[in-house]
Amino acid sequence: MGRSPCCEKAHTNKGAWTKEEDQRLIDYIRIHGEGCWRSLPKAAGLYFSLPVWLLRCGKSCRLRWINYLRPDLKRGNFTEEEDELIIKLHSLLGNKWSLIAGRLPGRTDNEIKNYWNTHIKRKLISRGLDPHTHRPINTAVKASRLDFGNGSPPALPVAQINLLKPKTESIVEDPNCTSSGTTTEEDPQPQQSQKQQQFQIHQAQPNLELSIGLVPFQSESTRWSPSSANTAESKLQQWRSPFPYTSAASMAAKAVCLCCQLGNQSSELCINCQTTNWFYRFHTPLNS
DNA sequence: AACTGTCCCAACCGCCTTAAT
DNA sequence: TATTAAGGCGGTTGGGACAGT
């Protein structure tokens, strides 16, 4: 019945890896390649090997290889370009670290996750942006009241307006707020209850999950296929596909310009999007 | 020098999905 | 088809490094 266990859990090592363990793992993967972590520990002599008992489960081997030993890892500090790209990708994908890592060659999901929690969060806060929602912290509630200054929102193509329609449920979790509960830098809650706030914001704001379809010039059928439309990967694909990006910076910059295009079809990078990750234009009068 | 607090990151934990039996 | 464990992922934690007192 079922699979046989890869190792005896009671006899596995935990904690920091030794150089010897690392070397055995590297040697094995150099010869046999990645994959089949299940059989690796025994084959690599990491499991029940004498004279030194080095006991690691396949899961631990995989983690060690992916996050630390892989030869294609970049190491070193993140560049400004990488910072911005991570911020842009996070605004689209949320805490999908593996997807974000997939767009940053040489970086691991664990590395990006750590870097986000230790650096970028603070960076966004210092810019006055909520690291969960990527919206301006102080204007979030005010902006939710749909004050468009001249009394009407910026013009959007009809198909895009449909995509931006809020869901019909009265209270729905913000899809961009599914991140960890570890953050402690939250602003103090105002008098209003959280549910009331969610309701109010949700009533007034575009559905961010849907608004991610940043592909104004694709046909409706290719942009919104029901089977794939809701996955983070498909959103990213939709966002990325029309442009042959040549660098992280151009990729990130183009993403912002796309946001502008939602409103005015202009290829110019608007100043509001530059400073507020494009949410600005939906919440605040452009000329105020 | 010793202590304390903070930062950082490697590694672990637990859950969900996929695949083997 | 049911069962079971591997694989993969995001969240969390432990401990070393460092700075300040």
Short mmCIF file of C-alpha atoms (C1' of nucleotides) in Angstrom, two decimals:
data_model
loop_
_atom_site.label_atom_id
_atom_site.label_comp_id
_atom_site.label_asym_id
_atom_site.label_seq_id
_atom_site.Cartn_x
_atom_site.Cartn_y
_atom_site.Cartn_z
CA MET A 1 0.00 0.00 0.00
CA GLY A 2 1.33 3.43 -0.91
CA ARG A 3 4.91 4.52 -1.25
CA SER A 4 7.67 3.25 0.90
CA PRO A 5 9.32 5.83 3.15
CA CYS A 6 12.51 7.46 1.90
CA CYS A 7 14.24 7.33 5.23
CA GLU A 8 13.77 6.62 8.87
CA LYS A 9 12.64 9.94 10.20
CA ALA A 10 13.71 9.07 13.73
CA HIS A 11 17.31 8.76 12.56
CA THR A 12 17.66 11.87 10.43
CA ASN A 13 20.03 14.71 11.18
CA LYS A 14 18.78 18.24 11.69
CA GLY A 15 20.44 21.59 11.94
CA ALA A 16 23.37 23.11 10.10
CA TRP A 17 25.03 21.11 7.36
CA THR A 18 28.69 20.22 7.67
CA LYS A 19 31.21 20.68 4.89
CA GLU A 20 31.43 16.93 4.49
CA GLU A 21 27.70 16.62 4.01
CA ASP A 22 27.74 19.46 1.52
CA GLN A 23 30.53 17.83 -0.44
CA ARG A 24 28.76 14.50 -0.58
CA LEU A 25 25.63 16.16 -1.82
CA ILE A 26 27.53 18.16 -4.45
CA ASP A 27 29.42 15.11 -5.61
CA TYR A 28 26.29 13.06 -5.96
CA ILE A 29 24.35 15.69 -7.87
CA ARG A 30 27.35 16.41 -10.10
CA ILE A 31 27.25 12.79 -11.21
CA HIS A 32 23.55 12.00 -11.17
CA GLY A 33 21.91 15.35 -11.61
CA GLU A 34 19.06 16.87 -9.68
CA GLY A 35 15.83 15.14 -8.88
CA CYS A 36 14.75 11.98 -7.11
CA TRP A 37 15.50 13.41 -3.69
CA ARG A 38 13.83 10.41 -2.25
CA SER A 39 16.66 8.04 -3.13
CA LEU A 40 19.43 10.59 -2.91
CA PRO A 41 20.47 10.48 0.75
CA LYS A 42 21.19 6.77 0.70
CA ALA A 43 22.85 6.88 -2.70
CA ALA A 44 24.99 9.84 -1.72
CA GLY A 45 26.11 8.19 1.45
CA LEU A 46 24.22 10.72 3.47
CA TYR A 47 22.04 8.05 4.94
CA PHE A 48 23.33 5.27 7.16
CA SER A 49 26.86 5.82 5.99
CA LEU A 50 29.81 4.65 8.08
CA PRO A 51 32.02 5.47 9.84
CA VAL A 52 30.31 8.81 10.29
CA TRP A 53 26.53 8.68 10.41
CA LEU A 54 25.22 11.52 8.29
CA LEU A 55 21.51 11.26 8.27
CA ARG A 56 19.51 13.61 6.11
CA CYS A 57 16.10 13.15 4.56
CA GLY A 58 15.61 13.88 0.87
CA LYS A 59 13.62 16.95 1.67
CA SER A 60 16.52 18.41 3.57
CA CYS A 61 18.93 17.56 0.72
CA ARG A 62 16.70 19.29 -1.79
CA LEU A 63 16.48 22.41 0.34
CA ARG A 64 20.19 22.53 0.94
CA TRP A 65 20.92 22.15 -2.77
CA ILE A 66 18.34 24.62 -4.01
CA ASN A 67 18.99 27.31 -1.44
CA TYR A 68 22.70 27.06 -0.91
CA LEU A 69 24.77 24.67 -3.00
CA ARG A 70 23.47 25.20 -6.53
CA PRO A 71 26.33 26.51 -8.66
CA ASP A 72 24.15 29.00 -10.52
CA LEU A 73 23.26 30.92 -7.38
CA LYS A 74 24.22 34.58 -7.50
CA ARG A 75 24.93 35.33 -3.88
CA GLY A 76 25.85 38.84 -2.88
CA ASN A 77 23.70 41.89 -2.50
CA PHE A 78 20.57 42.53 -4.48
CA THR A 79 20.88 45.24 -7.08
CA GLU A 80 18.54 48.21 -7.31
CA GLU A 81 17.09 46.66 -10.46
CA GLU A 82 16.38 43.42 -8.64
CA ASP A 83 14.79 45.35 -5.78
CA GLU A 84 12.40 47.10 -8.10
CA LEU A 85 11.61 43.95 -10.01
CA ILE A 86 10.80 42.11 -6.78
CA ILE A 87 8.51 44.93 -5.72
CA LYS A 88 6.70 44.91 -9.05
CA LEU A 89 6.36 41.14 -9.08
CA HIS A 90 5.16 41.09 -5.50
CA SER A 91 2.52 43.69 -6.28
CA LEU A 92 1.24 41.32 -8.95
CA LEU A 93 1.76 37.94 -7.36
CA GLY A 94 1.75 38.50 -3.63
CA ASN A 95 3.85 36.12 -1.56
CA LYS A 96 4.37 33.67 -4.38
CA TRP A 97 8.08 33.56 -3.72
CA SER A 98 8.82 30.67 -6.01
CA LEU A 99 7.17 32.43 -8.94
CA ILE A 100 9.02 35.63 -8.15
CA ALA A 101 12.28 33.70 -7.86
CA GLY A 102 11.61 32.19 -11.24
CA ARG A 103 11.95 35.66 -12.74
CA LEU A 104 15.21 36.43 -10.95
CA PRO A 105 17.93 34.14 -12.25
CA GLY A 106 20.34 33.02 -9.57
CA ARG A 107 18.04 33.92 -6.71
CA THR A 108 16.05 31.46 -4.60
CA ASP A 109 12.58 31.80 -3.22
CA ASN A 110 13.98 31.56 0.29
CA GLU A 111 16.51 34.29 -0.40
CA ILE A 112 13.91 36.60 -1.87
CA LYS A 113 11.51 35.90 0.97
CA ASN A 114 14.18 36.74 3.52
CA TYR A 115 15.24 39.81 1.59
CA TRP A 116 11.65 40.96 1.36
CA ASN A 117 11.09 40.60 5.08
CA THR A 118 14.33 42.26 6.09
CA HIS A 119 14.84 45.00 3.50
CA ILE A 120 12.10 45.65 1.00
CA LYS A 121 9.29 45.84 3.52
CA ARG A 122 11.11 48.64 5.25
CA LYS A 123 11.93 50.28 1.97
CA LEU A 124 8.27 50.37 0.97
CA ILE A 125 7.22 51.66 4.37
CA SER A 126 9.79 54.43 4.11
CA ARG A 127 8.23 55.32 0.76
CA GLY A 128 4.87 55.49 2.47
CA LEU A 129 3.59 52.31 0.87
CA ASP A 130 1.90 49.39 2.53
CA PRO A 131 4.12 46.37 1.80
CA HIS A 132 1.08 44.08 1.61
CA THR A 133 -1.08 46.09 -0.72
CA HIS A 134 1.53 48.36 -2.33
CA ARG A 135 -0.84 51.25 -1.77
CA PRO A 136 0.00 54.51 -0.05
CA ILE A 137 -0.44 53.93 3.66
CA ASN A 138 -2.00 57.25 4.62
CA THR A 139 -4.31 57.58 1.67
CA ALA A 140 -5.64 54.05 1.58
CA VAL A 141 -8.95 54.76 3.28
CA LYS A 142 -9.40 58.20 1.84
CA ALA A 143 -8.70 56.93 -1.62
CA SER A 144 -11.22 54.17 -1.21
CA ARG A 145 -14.00 56.69 -1.48
CA LEU A 146 -13.38 57.05 -5.19
CA ASP A 147 -12.65 60.72 -5.16
CA PHE A 148 -11.69 61.33 -8.73
CA GLY A 149 -11.48 65.08 -8.42
CA ASN A 150 -13.46 66.01 -11.52
CA GLY A 151 -16.20 63.63 -10.49
CA SER A 152 -15.39 60.87 -12.92
CA PRO A 153 -12.77 58.16 -13.02
CA PRO A 154 -10.08 58.08 -15.68
CA ALA A 155 -11.30 56.70 -18.96
CA LEU A 156 -10.85 52.98 -19.41
CA PRO A 157 -11.61 50.80 -22.40
CA VAL A 158 -14.88 48.94 -21.93
CA ALA A 159 -13.28 45.51 -21.73
CA GLN A 160 -10.93 46.75 -19.08
CA ILE A 161 -13.72 48.27 -17.07
CA ASN A 162 -15.33 44.83 -17.01
CA LEU A 163 -12.12 43.34 -15.74
CA LEU A 164 -11.86 45.97 -13.06
CA LYS A 165 -15.36 45.51 -11.70
CA PRO A 166 -15.44 44.65 -8.03
CA LYS A 167 -16.70 41.26 -7.05
CA THR A 168 -20.30 41.15 -5.91
CA GLU A 169 -19.68 39.72 -2.46
CA SER A 170 -20.07 42.30 0.23
CA ILE A 171 -17.01 41.38 2.25
CA VAL A 172 -14.06 39.77 0.61
CA GLU A 173 -10.49 39.40 1.73
CA ASP A 174 -8.09 41.52 -0.24
CA PRO A 175 -6.24 39.00 -2.39
CA ASN A 176 -3.04 40.93 -1.86
CA CYS A 177 -3.31 40.60 1.89
CA THR A 178 -2.75 36.89 2.17
CA SER A 179 0.79 37.25 3.31
CA SER A 180 2.23 36.10 6.57
CA GLY A 181 1.00 37.37 9.87
CA THR A 182 4.51 38.07 11.01
CA THR A 183 4.52 41.71 10.10
CA THR A 184 4.51 43.90 13.13
CA GLU A 185 4.76 47.27 11.45
CA GLU A 186 1.01 47.53 10.88
CA ASP A 187 -0.53 50.92 11.36
CA PRO A 188 -2.80 51.16 14.35
CA GLN A 189 -6.38 50.43 13.33
CA PRO A 190 -8.63 53.46 13.20
CA GLN A 191 -11.96 53.63 15.00
CA GLN A 192 -13.72 51.74 12.24
CA SER A 193 -13.96 47.98 12.56
CA GLN A 194 -11.86 45.95 10.18
CA LYS A 195 -14.87 44.43 8.49
CA GLN A 196 -16.39 47.83 7.94
CA GLN A 197 -13.18 49.00 6.39
CA GLN A 198 -12.93 46.00 4.16
CA PHE A 199 -16.48 46.57 3.07
CA GLN A 200 -15.95 50.22 2.34
CA ILE A 201 -12.68 49.73 0.54
CA HIS A 202 -14.04 46.84 -1.42
CA GLN A 203 -17.08 48.76 -2.50
CA ALA A 204 -14.97 51.55 -3.87
CA GLN A 205 -11.85 49.95 -5.20
CA PRO A 206 -11.30 47.93 -8.31
CA ASN A 207 -10.89 44.22 -7.83
CA LEU A 208 -7.14 43.99 -7.73
CA GLU A 209 -7.11 40.35 -8.60
CA LEU A 210 -8.89 41.06 -11.83
CA SER A 211 -7.16 44.33 -12.48
CA ILE A 212 -3.92 42.46 -12.89
CA GLY A 213 -4.84 41.59 -16.46
CA LEU A 214 -2.52 44.23 -17.83
CA VAL A 215 -2.79 43.32 -21.45
CA PRO A 216 -4.82 45.99 -23.14
CA PHE A 217 -4.13 44.95 -26.70
CA GLN A 218 -4.77 41.24 -26.47
CA SER A 219 -7.96 39.73 -27.69
CA GLU A 220 -10.58 39.04 -25.07
CA SER A 221 -10.42 35.31 -25.59
CA THR A 222 -6.69 35.04 -25.03
CA ARG A 223 -6.73 37.42 -22.12
CA TRP A 224 -9.48 35.87 -20.11
CA SER A 225 -9.69 32.15 -20.36
CA PRO A 226 -11.66 30.83 -17.41
CA SER A 227 -9.39 27.87 -16.86
CA SER A 228 -6.23 29.84 -16.38
CA ALA A 229 -7.31 33.36 -15.53
CA ASN A 230 -7.13 33.02 -11.79
CA THR A 231 -3.70 31.55 -11.35
CA ALA A 232 -0.83 33.76 -10.35
CA GLU A 233 1.28 32.27 -13.13
CA SER A 234 -1.33 33.11 -15.73
CA LYS A 235 -1.54 36.66 -14.46
CA LEU A 236 2.17 36.96 -14.79
CA GLN A 237 2.04 35.45 -18.23
CA GLN A 238 -0.62 37.93 -19.26
CA TRP A 239 1.37 40.75 -17.84
CA ARG A 240 4.60 39.69 -19.42
CA SER A 241 3.75 38.09 -22.70
CA PRO A 242 3.42 41.03 -25.11
CA PHE A 243 6.88 42.43 -24.43
CA PRO A 244 10.30 41.06 -25.21
CA TYR A 245 12.02 42.26 -22.06
CA THR A 246 15.75 42.54 -22.24
CA SER A 247 16.52 43.38 -18.64
CA ALA A 248 15.04 43.36 -15.20
CA ALA A 249 14.79 47.13 -15.24
CA SER A 250 13.01 47.34 -18.56
CA MET A 251 10.71 44.58 -17.44
CA ALA A 252 9.76 46.42 -14.31
CA ALA A 253 9.47 49.75 -16.05
CA LYS A 254 7.32 48.31 -18.78
CA ALA A 255 5.00 46.79 -16.23
CA VAL A 256 4.37 50.21 -14.81
CA CYS A 257 3.81 51.71 -18.22
CA LEU A 258 1.30 49.02 -18.91
CA CYS A 259 -0.61 50.19 -15.91
CA CYS A 260 -0.69 53.65 -17.35
CA GLN A 261 -1.96 52.21 -20.57
CA LEU A 262 -4.98 50.89 -18.77
CA GLY A 263 -6.08 54.45 -18.41
CA ASN A 264 -4.86 56.40 -21.36
CA GLN A 265 -3.17 54.05 -23.82
CA SER A 266 -0.09 56.22 -23.53
CA SER A 267 3.31 54.59 -23.55
CA GLU A 268 4.61 57.31 -21.24
CA LEU A 269 5.50 56.30 -17.70
CA CYS A 270 3.31 58.55 -15.64
CA ILE A 271 4.77 60.17 -12.55
CA ASN A 272 1.98 58.87 -10.34
CA CYS A 273 2.70 55.33 -11.28
CA GLN A 274 6.38 55.87 -10.77
CA THR A 275 5.84 56.90 -7.20
CA THR A 276 2.96 54.72 -6.13
CA ASN A 277 3.14 51.47 -8.06
CA TRP A 278 0.30 52.45 -10.40
CA PHE A 279 -2.43 52.05 -7.84
CA TYR A 280 -2.35 55.79 -7.43
CA ARG A 281 -4.16 56.57 -10.59
CA PHE A 282 -7.18 54.55 -9.52
CA HIS A 283 -7.48 56.14 -6.13
CA THR A 284 -6.36 59.73 -6.30
CA PRO A 285 -7.01 62.61 -8.64
CA LEU A 286 -4.12 62.76 -11.07
CA ASN A 287 -3.81 66.50 -10.80
CA SER A 288 -4.24 66.96 -7.09
"C1'" DA B 1 35.33 42.92 28.48
"C1'" DA B 2 30.61 41.81 29.26
"C1'" DC B 3 26.03 42.36 28.39
"C1'" DT B 4 21.97 43.43 25.58
"C1'" DG B 5 19.33 44.25 21.54
"C1'" DT B 6 18.83 43.92 16.62
"C1'" DC B 7 19.60 42.07 12.17
"C1'" DC B 8 20.01 38.47 9.04
"C1'" DC B 9 19.56 34.05 6.95
"C1'" DA B 10 19.79 28.98 6.89
"C1'" DA B 11 16.92 25.57 8.15
"C1'" DC B 12 12.78 23.68 9.95
"C1'" DC B 13 7.65 23.06 10.16
"C1'" DG B 14 3.26 22.20 8.41
"C1'" DC B 15 0.17 22.21 4.73
"C1'" DC B 16 -1.24 21.08 0.01
"C1'" DT B 17 -0.54 18.78 -4.39
"C1'" DT B 18 1.35 15.16 -7.04
"C1'" DA B 19 2.74 10.66 -7.87
"C1'" DA B 20 3.77 5.87 -6.72
"C1'" DT B 21 1.98 1.58 -5.14
"C1'" DT C 1 -9.59 3.64 -6.52
"C1'" DA C 2 -7.61 4.30 -2.05
"C1'" DT C 3 -3.73 4.97 0.46
"C1'" DT C 4 0.59 6.83 1.45
"C1'" DA C 5 4.74 9.46 1.04
"C1'" DA C 6 7.55 12.59 -1.88
"C1'" DG C 7 7.86 17.07 -3.64
"C1'" DG C 8 7.08 21.79 -3.34
"C1'" DC C 9 5.79 25.90 -1.16
"C1'" DG C 10 5.06 29.74 2.25
"C1'" DG C 11 5.51 30.87 7.08
"C1'" DT C 12 8.30 30.79 11.06
"C1'" DT C 13 12.23 30.23 14.10
"C1'" DG C 14 16.95 29.61 16.13
"C1'" DG C 15 21.26 31.12 16.47
"C1'" DG C 16 25.36 33.52 14.79
"C1'" DA C 17 27.14 38.15 13.68
"C1'" DC C 18 27.27 42.69 14.69
"C1'" DA C 19 26.49 47.25 16.97
"C1'" DG C 20 25.60 49.94 20.90
"C1'" DT C 21 26.03 50.71 25.81
#
